[in-house]
Amino acid sequence: MTVTQYRSSLDVAAIGNGRVAALIDPGGRIVWWCFPRLDGDPVFCRLLSGNEDKGFCDVQLEGQVSATSGYVRNTCILETILVASNGARVKITDFAPRFLRFGRSFHPTQLIRRIEPLNGLPRIVCRVRPAFGYGEATASPAQGSNHIRYSAGSTPIRVTTDLAVSYIVHETPFVLTHPVTLVLGSDEPIESSIDAMSREFLDQTRDYWVTWVRGLAIGYEWQSEVIRAAISLKLCTFEETGAIIAALTTSIPEAPNTPRTWDYRFCWLRDAYFVIRALNRLGATQSMENYLGYITTIVADTESPLRPLYGIVHNDTMEERVAPDLQGFLGMGPVRVGNLASKQLQHDAYGSVILGASQMFIDQRLPRMGDASLFRELEHLGQQARRLYLKPDAGIWEYRGRERIHTHSATMCWVACDRLARIASLLGLHERAVYWRHSADKIRSEILTRAWSEKRGAFTGAFDNSELDASVLLLAELGLVAPNDPRFVKTCDTIGRELMRNGLMLRYAAEDDFGLPESAFLACQFWYIDALALIGRTEDARELFSELLNHRNAFGMLSEDLHPATGQLWGNIPQTYSMAGLINSAMSLSRRWDDAWAPLPHAAPSESAEATMEQTEQTLQRSA
């Protein structure tokens, strides 16, 4: 376990198993748990309850003076050590069971909490206070012989335990003399020994994560950072359908006291490229394959218009409403359920889907490759891209009060046609390749003419407009322009000069529906880092990347936003965009494995063997 220091209100750790996930604060309090799946009712909603003490599960140690917390290495099993002034110590181990059982993936709607005495005679209180209906109701516990049932709606939860049930129901202090276990989950009986089951599940869950991490193809540098990002990305996966949600939370504001609070427990199609790229580079082919399955299910529905985001089950409703019984993160509401962006016009979605699905035509590791049938279904999306690229939309940043012809949206329409041309060539469909290449060239010419501003010395965020937008940093990576194109180099310079605040990148600086933006968007920071590397400024990119890693929370995760003035994390967490960005940048910038024992840069050829050994040791320490 790694001992951590805490510096942010978003210093929370995530545990999960591909069906449910929870967030736990540094003191071991479970402050967020959506049940019975990732987008469900947050029965533990303390993260968003403001000054109301509801929706949590914790352990109070009498006379507590400190708490340290961290993950078991290469897992998402969390250990928290509570220490009292008299020297008594307690260890809390939290995890969501995840392993193979009977030849199938076993990931029940359960959280397991083991509480063990480590020293002395610790006197503790176990508190379990779920809330239902987004904070609307708390339930009186119904007590059984070895379980407690909480219900205030259609989906009750059960706490099964080998601890005296009355101690939990009445929140009675008691002396912990032996390990006890709480199993939180569906209202189903557990007929085996709670202690034996929890120990078995803990061992098998640890083995699962260690084995999964062992299969990752990571770079030489920033290994622990990439591993934690990969695990965080996997925790945002709903494995039944393959959907990957944007974050585990809803309504954590983008900045202090802003109404920019959104529900991110849905699957955004534009994330497809970044997520699939990250999973592919890590060699996490099963997760990538599941996600491609989710995307192709959407592609197969040619009767319905393409939406920018979908539920973790494709046809789920995403109607947006406000939850009045939750005050919000640090009391900063509103708390939103659902997302109005699902009804917006966002034309980049067509290119995002085709770009993600194109992996199926080139990746020989996949058991089912893309074929002419899938290509024909993708052509339907390509035709929509051809039709819409000059139509105004809400854009990548989902403006709610205006529409423009956004450069990124038009570029992704170009991507749709460009990738279809390439896929047609791979399949030997010459006529279709010519058709889609002609379409792509036409769109590209329009973008280069109308998105370039000689006055600003940059590609701008919308056609015939002078406002800057960090999304154009993706133009070279997507292939619209070459990295050494003078216009792209100038764009990097201009955006770096005008959108950076204290070394952190804003999405844009112009006023929008909610006023002037004040937080840096972390995905844009990674895009800038990648753009610098593409144009040959690798050392600058590495420096910015290393600085950004220092802003991760105490458990190695990133949210959506970072405040340039305070350096604090804001926005929903863990943010898929940010974690995928970290992985992609690290893999691009890392030294190669066969360079591990090479002399450090700038080392003089005449150095003594002793100095060389000392520098090599320092390199290994930094990498560790």
Coordinates of C-alpha atoms in Angstrom, one line a residue:
M1 CA 0.0 0.0 0.0
T2 CA 1.2 3.5 -0.8
V3 CA 0.8 6.1 1.9
T4 CA -0.7 9.2 0.4
Q5 CA -1.0 12.9 1.2
Y6 CA -4.2 14.8 0.4
R7 CA -4.5 18.2 -1.0
S8 CA -7.8 18.4 -2.9
S9 CA -11.6 18.0 -2.3
L10 CA -11.4 15.5 -5.2
D11 CA -8.9 13.3 -3.5
V12 CA -11.1 10.2 -3.9
A13 CA -10.1 6.7 -4.9
A14 CA -12.2 4.5 -7.3
I15 CA -13.0 0.9 -6.9
G16 CA -15.2 -1.1 -9.3
N17 CA -15.7 -4.3 -11.3
G18 CA -17.3 -3.4 -14.7
R19 CA -20.8 -3.3 -13.3
V20 CA -20.7 -1.0 -10.3
A21 CA -18.1 1.5 -9.0
A22 CA -17.6 3.5 -5.8
L23 CA -15.5 6.5 -4.7
I24 CA -13.9 6.5 -1.3
D25 CA -12.4 9.5 0.5
P26 CA -9.0 9.5 2.2
G27 CA -10.6 8.6 5.6
G28 CA -12.2 5.4 4.2
R29 CA -15.7 6.9 3.8
I30 CA -17.6 5.6 0.8
V31 CA -19.0 8.9 -0.6
W32 CA -20.3 7.7 -4.0
W33 CA -21.9 4.5 -5.2
C34 CA -24.5 4.2 -8.0
F35 CA -26.7 1.2 -7.7
P36 CA -27.4 -1.2 -9.3
R37 CA -25.1 -0.1 -12.2
L38 CA -22.8 2.7 -13.1
D39 CA -25.6 5.2 -14.1
G40 CA -28.0 4.2 -11.3
D41 CA -29.3 5.9 -8.2
P42 CA -26.4 7.1 -6.0
V43 CA -27.4 5.3 -2.8
F44 CA -24.1 6.7 -1.4
C45 CA -24.3 10.3 -2.5
R46 CA -22.3 12.1 0.2
L47 CA -20.0 13.6 -2.5
L48 CA -23.0 15.7 -3.6
S49 CA -25.0 16.2 -0.4
G50 CA -23.3 19.4 0.6
N51 CA -23.7 19.9 4.4
E52 CA -26.2 17.2 4.8
D53 CA -24.8 14.1 6.4
K54 CA -26.4 11.4 4.3
G55 CA -25.6 8.8 1.7
F56 CA -22.3 7.2 3.0
C57 CA -20.7 4.3 4.7
D58 CA -17.8 4.9 7.1
V59 CA -15.8 3.6 10.1
Q60 CA -15.2 6.0 13.0
L61 CA -12.3 5.2 15.3
E62 CA -12.4 6.7 18.8
G63 CA -9.5 9.1 19.3
Q64 CA -8.5 9.0 15.7
V65 CA -5.4 11.1 14.9
S66 CA -4.6 10.1 11.3
A67 CA -5.6 8.2 8.2
T68 CA -3.5 6.9 5.4
S69 CA -4.8 5.3 2.2
G70 CA -3.7 3.8 -1.0
Y71 CA -4.1 1.1 -3.6
V72 CA -2.7 -2.4 -3.4
R73 CA -0.1 -2.3 -6.1
N74 CA -1.5 -2.8 -9.7
T75 CA -5.1 -3.3 -8.5
C76 CA -8.1 -1.2 -7.6
I77 CA -8.2 -2.7 -4.1
L78 CA -8.1 0.1 -1.6
E79 CA -6.5 -0.1 1.9
T80 CA -7.0 2.6 4.6
I81 CA -5.2 2.6 7.9
L82 CA -6.9 4.5 10.8
V83 CA -4.7 5.4 13.8
A84 CA -5.9 6.5 17.3
S85 CA -4.0 8.6 19.8
N86 CA -3.6 5.5 22.1
G87 CA -1.8 3.6 19.3
A88 CA -4.8 1.5 18.3
R89 CA -4.9 0.9 14.5
V90 CA -7.5 -0.4 12.1
K91 CA -7.2 -1.5 8.5
I92 CA -10.2 -1.1 6.1
T93 CA -10.0 -3.0 2.8
D94 CA -12.5 -2.0 0.1
F95 CA -13.0 -3.7 -3.3
A96 CA -15.6 -4.8 -5.8
P97 CA -15.3 -8.5 -6.6
R98 CA -14.0 -9.2 -10.1
F99 CA -12.7 -12.5 -11.4
L100 CA -13.5 -15.6 -13.5
R101 CA -15.9 -18.0 -12.1
F102 CA -17.4 -21.1 -13.8
G103 CA -15.7 -19.9 -17.0
R104 CA -17.5 -16.6 -16.9
S105 CA -16.7 -13.1 -15.7
F106 CA -18.0 -12.7 -12.2
H107 CA -18.7 -9.1 -11.3
P108 CA -21.7 -8.9 -9.0
T109 CA -23.4 -5.7 -7.8
Q110 CA -21.4 -5.8 -4.7
L111 CA -18.9 -3.8 -2.6
I112 CA -17.0 -5.7 0.1
R113 CA -15.5 -3.9 3.1
R114 CA -13.2 -5.8 5.5
I115 CA -12.3 -4.1 8.8
E116 CA -9.4 -5.6 10.8
P117 CA -7.7 -4.6 14.0
L118 CA -3.9 -4.1 13.6
N119 CA -2.8 -2.9 17.0
G120 CA -4.3 -2.4 20.5
L121 CA -8.0 -2.5 21.2
P122 CA -9.6 -0.1 18.7
R123 CA -13.0 1.2 19.6
I124 CA -15.1 1.9 16.4
V125 CA -18.5 2.7 15.1
C126 CA -19.7 1.4 11.7
R127 CA -22.2 3.7 10.0
V128 CA -24.2 2.8 6.9
R129 CA -26.6 5.5 5.8
P130 CA -27.8 5.0 2.2
A131 CA -30.1 7.5 0.6
F132 CA -32.5 6.8 -2.3
G133 CA -34.0 8.8 -5.2
Y134 CA -31.0 11.1 -5.6
G135 CA -31.0 12.1 -1.9
E136 CA -34.8 12.3 -1.6
A137 CA -35.3 9.6 1.0
T138 CA -33.3 7.7 3.7
A139 CA -34.6 4.4 4.7
S140 CA -35.2 2.9 8.1
P141 CA -33.1 -0.3 8.3
A142 CA -35.0 -3.6 8.4
Q143 CA -33.0 -6.0 10.6
G144 CA -32.4 -9.7 9.9
S145 CA -30.4 -12.2 11.7
N146 CA -27.2 -11.4 9.8
H147 CA -28.2 -8.7 7.4
I148 CA -29.9 -5.3 7.1
R149 CA -32.2 -4.3 4.3
Y150 CA -32.5 -0.7 3.3
S151 CA -35.3 0.3 1.0
A152 CA -37.1 3.5 -0.1
G153 CA -37.8 2.6 -3.7
S154 CA -37.9 -0.1 -6.3
T155 CA -34.3 -1.4 -5.7
P156 CA -33.4 -2.1 -2.1
I157 CA -29.9 -2.9 -1.0
R158 CA -28.8 -5.4 1.6
V159 CA -25.8 -5.3 4.0
T160 CA -24.8 -8.8 4.9
T161 CA -22.3 -9.1 7.7
D162 CA -20.6 -11.2 10.4
L163 CA -20.6 -8.2 12.7
A164 CA -23.4 -7.9 15.3
V165 CA -26.2 -6.3 13.2
S166 CA -27.4 -4.2 16.1
Y167 CA -24.0 -2.4 16.2
I168 CA -24.7 -1.1 12.7
V169 CA -28.4 -0.4 13.1
H170 CA -27.9 1.6 16.3
E171 CA -24.4 2.9 15.3
T172 CA -23.1 1.5 18.6
P173 CA -19.4 1.9 19.6
F174 CA -17.7 -1.5 20.1
V175 CA -14.2 -2.9 20.5
L176 CA -12.9 -4.5 17.3
T177 CA -11.1 -7.7 18.4
H178 CA -11.2 -9.7 15.1
P179 CA -11.8 -9.0 11.4
V180 CA -15.3 -8.3 10.3
T181 CA -16.9 -7.9 6.9
L182 CA -19.7 -6.0 5.3
V183 CA -21.0 -7.1 1.9
L184 CA -23.1 -4.4 0.3
G185 CA -25.2 -5.3 -2.7
S186 CA -28.5 -6.7 -4.0
D187 CA -31.2 -7.9 -1.7
E188 CA -30.1 -11.5 -2.0
P189 CA -29.1 -13.9 0.8
I190 CA -25.5 -15.0 1.1
E191 CA -25.4 -18.6 2.4
S192 CA -21.7 -19.2 2.8
S193 CA -19.3 -17.9 5.6
I194 CA -19.0 -14.1 5.2
D195 CA -15.4 -14.1 6.4
A196 CA -14.3 -17.0 4.2
M197 CA -16.1 -15.7 1.2
S198 CA -14.6 -12.2 1.5
R199 CA -11.1 -13.5 1.9
E200 CA -11.5 -15.8 -1.2
F201 CA -13.0 -12.9 -3.2
L202 CA -10.3 -10.6 -2.1
D203 CA -7.5 -13.0 -3.2
Q204 CA -9.2 -13.7 -6.5
T205 CA -9.9 -10.1 -7.2
R206 CA -6.3 -9.2 -6.5
D207 CA -5.1 -12.0 -8.9
Y208 CA -7.5 -10.7 -11.6
W209 CA -6.1 -7.2 -11.5
V210 CA -2.5 -8.2 -11.3
T211 CA -2.9 -10.5 -14.2
W212 CA -4.7 -7.9 -16.3
V213 CA -2.0 -5.3 -15.6
R214 CA 0.7 -7.9 -16.5
G215 CA -0.9 -8.1 -20.0
L216 CA -0.6 -4.3 -20.7
A217 CA 1.9 -3.2 -23.3
I218 CA 3.2 -0.1 -21.5
G219 CA 6.1 2.1 -22.2
Y220 CA 9.4 2.3 -20.3
E221 CA 8.7 5.6 -18.6
W222 CA 5.7 6.6 -16.4
Q223 CA 4.7 3.0 -15.9
S224 CA 2.8 3.4 -12.6
E225 CA 1.0 6.5 -13.9
V226 CA -0.1 4.6 -17.1
I227 CA -1.1 1.6 -15.1
R228 CA -3.3 3.6 -12.8
A229 CA -4.8 5.5 -15.8
A230 CA -5.6 2.2 -17.5
I231 CA -7.3 0.8 -14.4
S232 CA -9.3 4.0 -14.0
L233 CA -10.4 3.7 -17.7
K234 CA -11.5 0.1 -17.2
L235 CA -13.5 1.1 -14.1
C236 CA -15.6 3.4 -16.4
T237 CA -16.5 0.4 -18.5
F238 CA -20.0 -1.2 -18.3
E239 CA -19.0 -4.7 -19.5
E240 CA -22.4 -6.0 -20.3
T241 CA -22.7 -3.8 -23.3
G242 CA -19.1 -2.6 -23.8
A243 CA -20.0 1.1 -23.1
I244 CA -17.4 3.3 -21.6
I245 CA -18.8 6.3 -19.7
A246 CA -17.2 9.7 -19.6
A247 CA -16.9 9.6 -15.8
L248 CA -18.3 7.9 -12.8
T249 CA -19.9 11.0 -11.4
T250 CA -22.5 13.7 -12.2
S251 CA -22.5 17.4 -11.5
I252 CA -19.1 18.1 -10.0
P253 CA -18.8 21.7 -11.3
E254 CA -16.1 22.7 -13.8
A255 CA -15.0 25.5 -11.5
P256 CA -16.0 27.0 -8.1
N257 CA -19.6 28.2 -8.0
T258 CA -20.4 27.7 -11.6
P259 CA -23.7 26.3 -13.0
R260 CA -21.6 24.2 -15.4
T261 CA -22.6 20.9 -13.7
W262 CA -23.2 17.9 -16.0
D263 CA -24.0 14.3 -15.8
Y264 CA -21.2 12.3 -17.4
R265 CA -22.4 8.7 -16.7
F266 CA -23.1 8.2 -20.4
C267 CA -21.1 7.1 -23.4
W268 CA -20.0 10.0 -25.8
L269 CA -19.2 8.8 -29.3
R270 CA -16.4 11.4 -29.8
D271 CA -14.5 9.6 -27.0
A272 CA -14.4 6.5 -29.3
Y273 CA -11.2 7.5 -31.0
F274 CA -9.2 8.5 -27.9
V275 CA -10.4 5.5 -25.9
I276 CA -9.8 3.0 -28.6
R277 CA -6.4 4.5 -29.4
A278 CA -5.4 4.2 -25.7
L279 CA -6.7 0.7 -25.3
N280 CA -5.0 -0.4 -28.6
R281 CA -1.7 1.1 -27.5
L282 CA -1.9 -0.8 -24.2
G283 CA -2.8 -4.1 -25.9
A284 CA -6.1 -4.2 -23.9
T285 CA -7.8 -5.9 -26.8
Q286 CA -10.7 -7.4 -24.9
S287 CA -11.9 -4.0 -23.6
M288 CA -11.3 -2.5 -27.0
E289 CA -13.3 -5.4 -28.7
N290 CA -16.2 -4.9 -26.2
Y291 CA -16.3 -1.2 -26.9
L292 CA -16.2 -1.8 -30.7
G293 CA -19.2 -4.1 -30.2
Y294 CA -21.0 -1.3 -28.5
I295 CA -20.2 1.1 -31.3
T296 CA -21.2 -1.3 -34.1
T297 CA -24.6 -1.9 -32.4
I298 CA -25.2 1.8 -32.9
V299 CA -24.0 1.7 -36.5
A300 CA -26.4 -1.2 -37.3
D301 CA -29.4 1.0 -36.4
T302 CA -29.7 2.8 -39.7
E303 CA -33.3 3.9 -39.0
S304 CA -32.5 6.3 -36.1
P305 CA -30.4 9.5 -36.4
L306 CA -27.0 9.4 -34.8
R307 CA -26.9 11.0 -31.3
P308 CA -23.7 12.5 -29.8
L309 CA -24.0 10.3 -26.7
Y310 CA -25.9 7.2 -25.6
G311 CA -26.7 5.4 -22.4
I312 CA -24.8 2.4 -21.3
V313 CA -27.7 0.5 -22.7
H314 CA -28.2 2.1 -26.1
N315 CA -31.9 3.0 -25.9
D316 CA -31.8 4.4 -22.4
T317 CA -33.4 7.7 -21.8
M318 CA -31.1 10.7 -21.0
E319 CA -33.7 13.4 -20.3
E320 CA -32.1 16.1 -18.2
R321 CA -33.5 17.1 -14.9
V322 CA -32.4 18.6 -11.6
A323 CA -32.2 16.6 -8.4
P324 CA -33.5 19.0 -5.8
D325 CA -32.6 16.9 -2.7
L326 CA -28.8 17.1 -3.3
Q327 CA -27.1 20.4 -2.6
G328 CA -24.1 19.6 -4.9
F329 CA -20.4 19.2 -4.6
L330 CA -19.3 21.4 -1.6
G331 CA -22.8 22.8 -1.8
M332 CA -22.4 24.0 -5.4
G333 CA -25.4 22.8 -7.3
P334 CA -27.4 22.2 -9.4
V335 CA -27.1 18.4 -9.4
R336 CA -28.3 17.1 -12.8
V337 CA -29.5 13.7 -13.8
G338 CA -29.4 13.0 -17.6
N339 CA -27.9 15.2 -20.2
L340 CA -29.6 17.6 -22.7
A341 CA -26.6 17.2 -25.1
S342 CA -28.2 13.9 -26.2
K343 CA -30.6 16.0 -28.2
Q344 CA -28.1 18.3 -29.8
L345 CA -26.7 18.4 -33.3
Q346 CA -23.1 17.4 -33.1
H347 CA -21.8 16.5 -36.5
D348 CA -18.4 15.2 -35.3
A349 CA -20.2 12.1 -34.1
Y350 CA -20.2 10.6 -37.6
G351 CA -16.4 10.8 -38.0
S352 CA -15.9 9.6 -34.4
V353 CA -17.8 6.4 -35.0
I354 CA -16.2 5.6 -38.3
L355 CA -12.7 6.4 -36.9
G356 CA -13.3 4.1 -34.0
A357 CA -14.8 1.3 -36.1
S358 CA -11.9 1.5 -38.6
Q359 CA -9.8 -0.3 -36.1
M360 CA -11.8 -3.4 -37.0
F361 CA -10.4 -3.3 -40.6
I362 CA -6.7 -3.2 -39.6
D363 CA -6.2 -4.9 -36.3
Q364 CA -5.4 -8.6 -36.9
R365 CA -5.7 -9.4 -33.2
L366 CA -9.5 -9.0 -33.2
P367 CA -11.4 -12.3 -33.6
R368 CA -13.8 -10.7 -36.1
M369 CA -12.5 -8.3 -38.6
G370 CA -14.4 -5.6 -40.5
D371 CA -15.9 -6.7 -43.8
A372 CA -17.8 -5.3 -46.8
S373 CA -21.1 -5.6 -44.8
L374 CA -19.8 -3.4 -42.0
F375 CA -18.3 -1.0 -44.6
R376 CA -21.7 -0.6 -46.2
E377 CA -23.3 0.2 -42.8
L378 CA -20.5 2.8 -42.2
E379 CA -21.2 4.3 -45.6
H380 CA -24.6 5.3 -44.3
L381 CA -22.9 7.5 -41.7
G382 CA -20.5 8.8 -44.3
Q383 CA -23.3 10.0 -46.4
Q384 CA -24.6 12.0 -43.4
A385 CA -21.2 13.5 -42.9
R386 CA -21.1 14.6 -46.5
R387 CA -24.5 16.2 -46.1
L388 CA -23.9 18.0 -42.8
Y389 CA -20.3 19.2 -42.8
L390 CA -21.3 22.7 -43.8
K391 CA -24.3 22.8 -41.4
P392 CA -24.0 24.7 -38.1
D393 CA -24.0 22.5 -34.9
A394 CA -23.4 22.7 -31.2
G395 CA -19.8 21.6 -31.6
I396 CA -17.4 19.6 -29.5
W397 CA -18.0 21.8 -26.5
E398 CA -21.8 21.4 -26.7
Y399 CA -22.8 25.1 -26.7
R400 CA -26.4 25.3 -25.5
G401 CA -27.2 28.8 -26.9
R402 CA -25.7 29.0 -30.3
E403 CA -24.7 27.0 -33.4
R404 CA -21.8 27.5 -35.9
I405 CA -19.9 25.6 -38.5
H406 CA -17.3 24.3 -36.2
T407 CA -13.9 23.4 -37.5
H408 CA -13.7 20.3 -35.4
S409 CA -17.1 19.1 -36.6
A410 CA -16.2 19.7 -40.2
T411 CA -12.8 17.9 -39.7
M412 CA -14.5 14.9 -38.3
C413 CA -16.9 14.8 -41.3
W414 CA -13.7 14.8 -43.4
V415 CA -12.3 12.0 -41.2
A416 CA -15.5 10.0 -41.9
C417 CA -14.9 10.3 -45.7
D418 CA -11.2 9.9 -45.5
R419 CA -11.3 6.6 -43.5
L420 CA -14.1 5.2 -45.7
A421 CA -11.8 5.8 -48.7
R422 CA -9.0 4.0 -46.9
I423 CA -11.2 1.1 -45.8
A424 CA -12.6 0.7 -49.4
S425 CA -9.0 0.5 -50.7
L426 CA -8.2 -2.2 -48.1
L427 CA -11.3 -4.2 -49.2
G428 CA -10.5 -3.7 -52.9
L429 CA -13.6 -1.6 -53.6
H430 CA -12.0 0.7 -56.1
E431 CA -15.1 2.7 -57.1
R432 CA -16.1 3.3 -53.5
A433 CA -12.5 4.4 -52.7
V434 CA -12.6 7.0 -55.5
Y435 CA -16.0 8.2 -54.4
W436 CA -15.0 8.7 -50.8
R437 CA -11.6 10.2 -51.6
H438 CA -13.3 12.8 -53.8
S439 CA -15.7 13.6 -51.0
A440 CA -12.9 13.9 -48.5
D441 CA -10.8 16.2 -50.7
K442 CA -13.8 18.5 -51.2
I443 CA -14.4 18.9 -47.5
R444 CA -10.7 19.3 -46.7
S445 CA -10.4 22.1 -49.3
E446 CA -13.3 23.9 -47.6
I447 CA -11.8 23.6 -44.1
L448 CA -8.4 24.9 -45.2
T449 CA -10.0 27.8 -46.9
R450 CA -12.6 28.9 -44.3
A451 CA -11.0 27.8 -41.0
W452 CA -7.6 29.5 -41.5
S453 CA -7.3 33.0 -40.2
E454 CA -4.3 34.9 -41.5
K455 CA -5.1 37.7 -39.0
R456 CA -4.9 35.3 -36.0
G457 CA -2.2 33.2 -37.5
A458 CA -4.1 30.1 -36.7
F459 CA -6.9 27.7 -37.6
T460 CA -9.9 29.0 -35.7
G461 CA -12.7 27.2 -33.9
A462 CA -15.4 27.9 -36.5
F463 CA -15.6 28.8 -40.2
D464 CA -15.2 32.5 -41.1
N465 CA -14.7 33.3 -37.4
S466 CA -11.7 34.6 -35.4
E467 CA -12.2 32.9 -32.0
L468 CA -9.5 30.4 -31.0
D469 CA -10.4 26.8 -30.0
A470 CA -8.0 24.2 -28.6
S471 CA -9.8 21.4 -30.6
V472 CA -7.9 22.5 -33.7
L473 CA -4.7 21.0 -32.1
L474 CA -6.0 17.7 -33.3
L475 CA -5.8 18.6 -37.0
A476 CA -2.4 17.0 -37.5
E477 CA -3.1 13.9 -35.5
L478 CA -6.2 13.3 -37.4
G479 CA -4.3 13.7 -40.7
L480 CA -6.0 16.8 -42.1
V481 CA -2.7 18.6 -42.2
A482 CA 0.9 17.5 -41.9
P483 CA 2.6 18.3 -38.6
N484 CA 5.2 20.4 -40.4
D485 CA 2.6 22.5 -42.2
P486 CA 3.5 26.1 -41.4
R487 CA -0.1 26.8 -40.7
F488 CA -0.3 24.1 -38.1
V489 CA 3.0 25.2 -36.5
K490 CA 1.7 28.7 -36.3
T491 CA -1.6 27.5 -34.8
C492 CA 0.3 25.7 -32.0
D493 CA 2.2 28.9 -31.3
T494 CA -0.9 31.1 -31.3
I495 CA -2.9 28.8 -29.1
G496 CA -0.1 28.2 -26.7
R497 CA 0.3 31.9 -26.4
E498 CA -3.3 32.9 -26.1
L499 CA -5.2 30.0 -24.5
M500 CA -2.6 29.1 -21.8
R501 CA -3.2 30.3 -18.2
N502 CA -0.3 29.5 -15.8
G503 CA 0.9 26.8 -18.1
L504 CA -2.6 25.2 -18.5
M505 CA -4.8 25.1 -21.6
L506 CA -8.3 26.5 -21.8
R507 CA -10.7 25.1 -24.4
Y508 CA -11.4 28.6 -25.6
A509 CA -11.3 32.1 -24.1
A510 CA -14.4 33.7 -25.5
E511 CA -17.6 34.1 -23.6
D512 CA -20.2 31.3 -23.9
D513 CA -23.7 30.5 -22.6
F514 CA -22.5 30.7 -19.0
G515 CA -20.0 33.5 -19.2
L516 CA -16.2 33.4 -19.5
P517 CA -14.6 30.0 -18.9
E518 CA -12.1 29.9 -16.0
S519 CA -10.9 26.3 -15.8
A520 CA -8.3 24.5 -18.0
F521 CA -9.6 21.5 -19.8
L522 CA -7.2 18.6 -19.2
A523 CA -7.9 16.8 -22.5
C524 CA -6.8 20.0 -24.3
Q525 CA -3.6 20.0 -22.3
F526 CA -2.8 16.5 -23.6
W527 CA -3.7 17.5 -27.1
Y528 CA -1.3 20.4 -26.9
I529 CA 1.4 18.1 -25.5
D530 CA 0.9 15.7 -28.4
A531 CA 0.9 18.5 -30.9
L532 CA 4.2 19.8 -29.6
A533 CA 5.7 16.4 -29.9
L534 CA 4.4 16.1 -33.5
I535 CA 6.0 19.3 -34.6
G536 CA 9.3 18.3 -33.0
R537 CA 9.3 20.1 -29.7
T538 CA 9.6 16.9 -27.7
E539 CA 11.4 18.3 -24.7
D540 CA 8.8 21.0 -24.3
A541 CA 6.1 18.3 -24.5
R542 CA 7.9 16.1 -21.9
E543 CA 8.2 19.0 -19.5
L544 CA 4.6 19.9 -19.7
F545 CA 3.6 16.3 -19.4
S546 CA 5.7 15.8 -16.2
E547 CA 4.1 19.0 -14.7
L548 CA 0.6 17.8 -15.5
L549 CA 1.2 14.5 -13.8
N550 CA 1.8 16.4 -10.6
H551 CA -1.8 17.6 -10.7
R552 CA -3.2 14.1 -10.4
N553 CA -5.1 13.5 -7.2
A554 CA -3.7 11.5 -4.3
F555 CA -4.8 8.2 -5.9
G556 CA -3.4 8.9 -9.4
M557 CA -6.6 10.0 -11.1
L558 CA -7.5 13.1 -13.1
S559 CA -10.9 14.8 -13.4
E560 CA -12.0 16.9 -16.3
D561 CA -10.8 20.4 -15.3
L562 CA -8.0 22.1 -13.5
H563 CA -8.1 25.6 -12.1
P564 CA -5.2 27.6 -13.4
A565 CA -5.0 29.9 -10.3
T566 CA -5.3 27.3 -7.6
G567 CA -4.1 24.1 -9.3
Q568 CA -7.1 22.3 -7.9
L569 CA -9.0 19.6 -9.8
W570 CA -12.6 20.3 -10.8
G571 CA -15.2 18.5 -12.9
N572 CA -16.4 14.9 -13.0
I573 CA -13.9 12.1 -12.0
P574 CA -12.2 9.9 -13.2
Q575 CA -12.6 11.6 -16.6
T576 CA -12.2 9.2 -19.5
Y577 CA -10.9 11.9 -21.8
S578 CA -8.2 12.8 -19.3
M579 CA -7.1 9.3 -18.5
A580 CA -7.0 8.3 -22.2
G581 CA -5.0 11.5 -22.9
L582 CA -2.5 10.6 -20.2
I583 CA -2.0 7.1 -21.7
N584 CA -1.7 8.4 -25.3
S585 CA 0.8 11.1 -24.4
A586 CA 2.9 8.8 -22.2
M587 CA 3.1 6.2 -24.9
S588 CA 4.1 8.8 -27.5
L589 CA 6.8 10.5 -25.3
S590 CA 8.3 7.5 -23.4
R591 CA 11.8 6.3 -24.1
R592 CA 12.0 2.9 -25.6
W593 CA 12.6 -0.2 -23.5
D594 CA 15.9 -0.9 -25.2
D595 CA 17.0 2.6 -24.2
A596 CA 16.6 1.7 -20.5
W597 CA 20.3 1.2 -19.9
A598 CA 21.6 3.8 -22.3
P599 CA 23.5 6.8 -20.9
L600 CA 21.4 9.7 -19.8
P601 CA 21.0 12.6 -22.2
H602 CA 23.9 15.1 -22.2
A603 CA 26.3 12.5 -20.5
A604 CA 29.9 13.2 -21.4
P605 CA 31.7 10.3 -23.2
S606 CA 34.6 10.6 -20.7
E607 CA 32.5 10.1 -17.6
S608 CA 33.9 7.6 -15.1
A609 CA 32.2 4.2 -14.7
E610 CA 31.2 5.3 -11.2
A611 CA 29.4 8.4 -12.3
T612 CA 27.6 6.5 -15.1
M613 CA 26.4 3.9 -12.6
E614 CA 25.2 6.7 -10.3
Q615 CA 23.2 8.3 -13.1
T616 CA 21.7 5.0 -14.1
E617 CA 20.6 4.4 -10.6
Q618 CA 19.0 7.8 -10.5
T619 CA 17.2 7.0 -13.7
L620 CA 15.8 3.8 -12.3
Q621 CA 14.7 5.6 -9.1
R622 CA 12.9 8.2 -11.1
S623 CA 11.2 5.6 -13.3
A624 CA 10.1 3.7 -10.2

